mmCIF file of N, CA and C in Angstrom:
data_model
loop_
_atom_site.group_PDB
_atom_site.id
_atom_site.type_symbol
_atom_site.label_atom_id
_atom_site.label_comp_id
_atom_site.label_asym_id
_atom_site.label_seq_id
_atom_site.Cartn_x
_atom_site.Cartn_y
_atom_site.Cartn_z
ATOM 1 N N UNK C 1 -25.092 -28.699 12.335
ATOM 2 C CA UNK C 1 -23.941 -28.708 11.451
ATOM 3 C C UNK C 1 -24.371 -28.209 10.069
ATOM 4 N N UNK C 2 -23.707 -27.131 9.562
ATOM 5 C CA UNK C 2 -24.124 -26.685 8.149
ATOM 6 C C UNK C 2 -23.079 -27.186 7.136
ATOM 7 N N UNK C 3 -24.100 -27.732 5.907
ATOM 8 C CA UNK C 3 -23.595 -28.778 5.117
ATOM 9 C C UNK C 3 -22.536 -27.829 4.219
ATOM 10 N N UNK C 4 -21.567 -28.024 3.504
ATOM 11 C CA UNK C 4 -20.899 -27.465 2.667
ATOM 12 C C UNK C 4 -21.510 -27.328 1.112
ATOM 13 N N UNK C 5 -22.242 -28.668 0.735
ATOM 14 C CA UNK C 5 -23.515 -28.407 -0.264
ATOM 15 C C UNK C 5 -24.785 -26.932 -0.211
ATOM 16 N N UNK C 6 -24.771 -26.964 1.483
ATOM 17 C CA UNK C 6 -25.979 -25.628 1.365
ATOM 18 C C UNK C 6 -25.639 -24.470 1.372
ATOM 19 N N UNK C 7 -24.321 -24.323 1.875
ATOM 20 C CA UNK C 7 -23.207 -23.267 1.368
ATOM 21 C C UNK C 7 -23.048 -22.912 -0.040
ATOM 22 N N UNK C 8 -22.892 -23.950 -0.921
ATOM 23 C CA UNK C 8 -23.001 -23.709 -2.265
ATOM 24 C C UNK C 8 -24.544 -23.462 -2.626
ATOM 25 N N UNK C 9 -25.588 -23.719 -2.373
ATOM 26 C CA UNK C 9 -26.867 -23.348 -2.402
ATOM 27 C C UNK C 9 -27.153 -22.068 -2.182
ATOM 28 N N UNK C 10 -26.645 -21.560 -1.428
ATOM 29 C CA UNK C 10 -26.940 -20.261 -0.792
ATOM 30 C C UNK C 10 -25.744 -19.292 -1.680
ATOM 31 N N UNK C 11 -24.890 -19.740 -2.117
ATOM 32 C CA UNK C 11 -24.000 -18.539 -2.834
ATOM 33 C C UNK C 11 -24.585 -18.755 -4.413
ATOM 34 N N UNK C 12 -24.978 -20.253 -4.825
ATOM 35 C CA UNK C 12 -25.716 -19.975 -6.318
ATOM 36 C C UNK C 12 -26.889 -19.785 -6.690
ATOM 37 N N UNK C 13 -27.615 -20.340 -5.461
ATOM 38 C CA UNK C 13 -28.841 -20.039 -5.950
ATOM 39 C C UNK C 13 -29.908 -18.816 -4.561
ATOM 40 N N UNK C 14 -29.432 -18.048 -4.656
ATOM 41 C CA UNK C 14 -29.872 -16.966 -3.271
ATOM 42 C C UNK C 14 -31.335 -16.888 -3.582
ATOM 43 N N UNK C 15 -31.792 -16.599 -2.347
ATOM 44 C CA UNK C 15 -33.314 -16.438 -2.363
ATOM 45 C C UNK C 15 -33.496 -15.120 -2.235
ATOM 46 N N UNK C 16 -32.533 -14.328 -1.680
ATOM 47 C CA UNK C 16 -32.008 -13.107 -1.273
ATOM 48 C C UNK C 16 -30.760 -12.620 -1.140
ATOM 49 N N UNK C 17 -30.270 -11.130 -1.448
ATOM 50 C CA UNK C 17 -29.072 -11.060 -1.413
ATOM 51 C C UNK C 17 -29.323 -9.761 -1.208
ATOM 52 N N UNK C 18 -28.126 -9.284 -0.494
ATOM 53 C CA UNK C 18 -27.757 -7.683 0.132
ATOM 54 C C UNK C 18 -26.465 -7.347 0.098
ATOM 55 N N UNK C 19 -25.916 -6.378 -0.384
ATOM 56 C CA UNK C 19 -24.498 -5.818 0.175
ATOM 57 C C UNK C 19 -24.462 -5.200 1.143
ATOM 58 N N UNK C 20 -23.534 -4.586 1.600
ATOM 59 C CA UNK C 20 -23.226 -4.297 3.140
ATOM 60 C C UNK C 20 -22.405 -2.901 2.854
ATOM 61 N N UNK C 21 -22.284 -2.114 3.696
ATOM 62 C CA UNK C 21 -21.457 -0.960 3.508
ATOM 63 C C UNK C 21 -20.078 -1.471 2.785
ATOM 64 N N UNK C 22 -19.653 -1.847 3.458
ATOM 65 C CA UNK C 22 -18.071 -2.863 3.530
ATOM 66 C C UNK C 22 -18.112 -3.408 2.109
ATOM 67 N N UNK C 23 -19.285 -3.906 1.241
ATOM 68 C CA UNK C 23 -18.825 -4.102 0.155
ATOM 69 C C UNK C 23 -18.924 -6.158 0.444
ATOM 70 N N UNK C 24 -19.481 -6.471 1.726
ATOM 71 C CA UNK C 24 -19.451 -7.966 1.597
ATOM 72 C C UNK C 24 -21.129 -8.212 1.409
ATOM 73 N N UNK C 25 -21.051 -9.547 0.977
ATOM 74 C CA UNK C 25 -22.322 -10.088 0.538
ATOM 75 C C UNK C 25 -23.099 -10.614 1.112
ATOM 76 N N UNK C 26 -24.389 -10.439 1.256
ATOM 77 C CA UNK C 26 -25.010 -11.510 2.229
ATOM 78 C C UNK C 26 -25.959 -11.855 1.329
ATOM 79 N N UNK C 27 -26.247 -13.681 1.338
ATOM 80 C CA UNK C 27 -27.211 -14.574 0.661
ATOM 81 C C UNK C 27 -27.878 -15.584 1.430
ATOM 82 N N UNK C 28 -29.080 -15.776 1.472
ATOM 83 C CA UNK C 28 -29.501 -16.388 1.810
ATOM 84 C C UNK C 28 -30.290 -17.350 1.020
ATOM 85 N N UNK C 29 -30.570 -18.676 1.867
ATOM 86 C CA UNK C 29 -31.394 -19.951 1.255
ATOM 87 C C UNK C 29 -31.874 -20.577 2.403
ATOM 88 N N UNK C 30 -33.549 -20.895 1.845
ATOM 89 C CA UNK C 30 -33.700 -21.985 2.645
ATOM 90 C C UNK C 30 -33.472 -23.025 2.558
ATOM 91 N N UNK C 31 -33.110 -23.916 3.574
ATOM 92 C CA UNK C 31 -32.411 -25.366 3.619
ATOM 93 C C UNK C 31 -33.531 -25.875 4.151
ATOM 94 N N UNK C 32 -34.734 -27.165 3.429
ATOM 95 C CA UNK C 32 -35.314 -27.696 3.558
ATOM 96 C C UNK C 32 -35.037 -28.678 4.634
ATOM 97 N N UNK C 33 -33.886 -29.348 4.417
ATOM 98 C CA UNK C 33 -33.046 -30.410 4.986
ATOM 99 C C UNK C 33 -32.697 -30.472 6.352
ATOM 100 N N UNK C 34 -32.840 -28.873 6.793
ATOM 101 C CA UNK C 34 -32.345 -28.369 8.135
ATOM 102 C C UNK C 34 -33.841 -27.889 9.022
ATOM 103 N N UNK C 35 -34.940 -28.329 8.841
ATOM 104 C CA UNK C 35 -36.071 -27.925 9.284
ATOM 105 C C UNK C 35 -36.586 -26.613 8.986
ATOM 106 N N UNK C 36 -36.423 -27.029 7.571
ATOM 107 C CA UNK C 36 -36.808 -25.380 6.868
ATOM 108 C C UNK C 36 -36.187 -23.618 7.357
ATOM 109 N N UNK C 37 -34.954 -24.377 7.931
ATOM 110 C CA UNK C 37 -34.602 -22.575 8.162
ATOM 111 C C UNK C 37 -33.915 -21.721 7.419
ATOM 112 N N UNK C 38 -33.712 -20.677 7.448
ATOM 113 C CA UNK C 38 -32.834 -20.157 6.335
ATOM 114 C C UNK C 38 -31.190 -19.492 6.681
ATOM 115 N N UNK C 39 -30.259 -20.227 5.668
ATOM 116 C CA UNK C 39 -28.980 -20.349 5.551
ATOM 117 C C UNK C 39 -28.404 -18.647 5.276
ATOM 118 N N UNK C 40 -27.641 -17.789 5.962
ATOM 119 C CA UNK C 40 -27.126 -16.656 5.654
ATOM 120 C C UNK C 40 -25.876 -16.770 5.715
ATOM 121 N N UNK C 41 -25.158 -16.884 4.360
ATOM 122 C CA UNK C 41 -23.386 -16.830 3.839
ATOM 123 C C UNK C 41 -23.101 -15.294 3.342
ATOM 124 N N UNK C 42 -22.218 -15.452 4.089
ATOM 125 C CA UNK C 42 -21.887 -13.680 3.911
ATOM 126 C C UNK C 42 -20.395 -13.859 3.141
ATOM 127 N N UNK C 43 -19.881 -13.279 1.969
ATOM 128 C CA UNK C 43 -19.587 -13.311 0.799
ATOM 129 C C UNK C 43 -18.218 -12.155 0.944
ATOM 130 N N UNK C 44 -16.973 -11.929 0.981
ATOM 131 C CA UNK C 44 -16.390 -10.715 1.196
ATOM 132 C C UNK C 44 -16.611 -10.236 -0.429
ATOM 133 N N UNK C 45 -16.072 -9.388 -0.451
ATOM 134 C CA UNK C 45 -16.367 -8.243 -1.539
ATOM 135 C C UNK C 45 -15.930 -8.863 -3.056
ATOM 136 N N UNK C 46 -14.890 -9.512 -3.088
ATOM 137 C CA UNK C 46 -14.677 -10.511 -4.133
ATOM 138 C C UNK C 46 -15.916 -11.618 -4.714
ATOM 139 N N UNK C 47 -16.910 -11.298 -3.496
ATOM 140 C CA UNK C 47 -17.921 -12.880 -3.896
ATOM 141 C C UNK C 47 -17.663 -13.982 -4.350
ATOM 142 N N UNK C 48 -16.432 -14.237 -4.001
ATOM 143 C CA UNK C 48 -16.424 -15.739 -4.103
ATOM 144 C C UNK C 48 -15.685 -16.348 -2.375
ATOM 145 N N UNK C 49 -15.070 -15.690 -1.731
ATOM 146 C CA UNK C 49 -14.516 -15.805 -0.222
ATOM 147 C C UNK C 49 -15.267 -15.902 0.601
ATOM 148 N N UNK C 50 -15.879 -17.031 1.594
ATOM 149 C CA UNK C 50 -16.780 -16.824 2.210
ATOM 150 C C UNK C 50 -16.237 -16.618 3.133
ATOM 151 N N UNK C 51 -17.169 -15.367 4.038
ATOM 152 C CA UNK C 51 -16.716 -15.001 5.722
ATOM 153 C C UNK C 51 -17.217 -15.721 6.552
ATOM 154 N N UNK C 52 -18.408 -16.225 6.645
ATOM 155 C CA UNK C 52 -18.781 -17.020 7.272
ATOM 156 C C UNK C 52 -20.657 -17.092 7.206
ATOM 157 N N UNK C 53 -21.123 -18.708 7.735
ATOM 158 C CA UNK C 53 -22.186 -18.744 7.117
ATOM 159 C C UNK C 53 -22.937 -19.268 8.498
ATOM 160 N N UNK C 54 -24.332 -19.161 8.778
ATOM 161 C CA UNK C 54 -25.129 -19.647 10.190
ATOM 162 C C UNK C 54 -26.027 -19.728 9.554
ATOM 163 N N UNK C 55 -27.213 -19.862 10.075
ATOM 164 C CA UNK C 55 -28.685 -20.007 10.121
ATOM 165 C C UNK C 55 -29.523 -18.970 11.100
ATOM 166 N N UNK C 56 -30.358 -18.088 10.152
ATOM 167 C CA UNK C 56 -30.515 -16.798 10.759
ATOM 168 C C UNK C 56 -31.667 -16.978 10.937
ATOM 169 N N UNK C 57 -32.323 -17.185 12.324
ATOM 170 C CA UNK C 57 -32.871 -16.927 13.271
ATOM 171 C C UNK C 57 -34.320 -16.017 12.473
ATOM 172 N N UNK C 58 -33.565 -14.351 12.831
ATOM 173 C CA UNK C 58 -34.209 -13.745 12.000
ATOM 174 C C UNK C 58 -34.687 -13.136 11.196
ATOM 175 N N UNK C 59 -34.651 -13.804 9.709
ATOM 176 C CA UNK C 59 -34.690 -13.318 8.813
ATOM 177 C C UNK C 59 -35.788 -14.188 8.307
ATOM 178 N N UNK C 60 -37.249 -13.099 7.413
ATOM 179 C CA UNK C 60 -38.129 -13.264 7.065
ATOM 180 C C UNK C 60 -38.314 -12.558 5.648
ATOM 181 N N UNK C 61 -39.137 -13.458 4.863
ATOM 182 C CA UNK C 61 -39.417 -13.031 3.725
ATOM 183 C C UNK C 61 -40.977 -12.208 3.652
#
């Protein structure tokens, strides 16, 4: 279950961030809380609308 707190973690404080052709956002955070994995909220073009957020597998720093 992804917390609505790490949602806000991941849109204020990104560890990483990318735009997308489309113009939407992608941010990521790691969530300690969740066995250290990292949180990817993808942002529509407004950046503040979230499209939707998971825990990405694979994504490495």
């Amino acid at each position: 279950m992804i917390r609505d707190e790490w949602i806000v973690q991941a849109i204020d404080e990104p560890l990483y961030e990318e735009v997308q052709g489309d113009g939407r956002i992608r941010r990521w955070a790691l969530i300690d809380e969740a066995e250290g994995r990292y949180l990817r909220v993808v942002l529509l073009a407004d950046g503040e609308t979230v499209h939707n957020a998971f825990f990405d597998r694979g994504f490495r720093r």
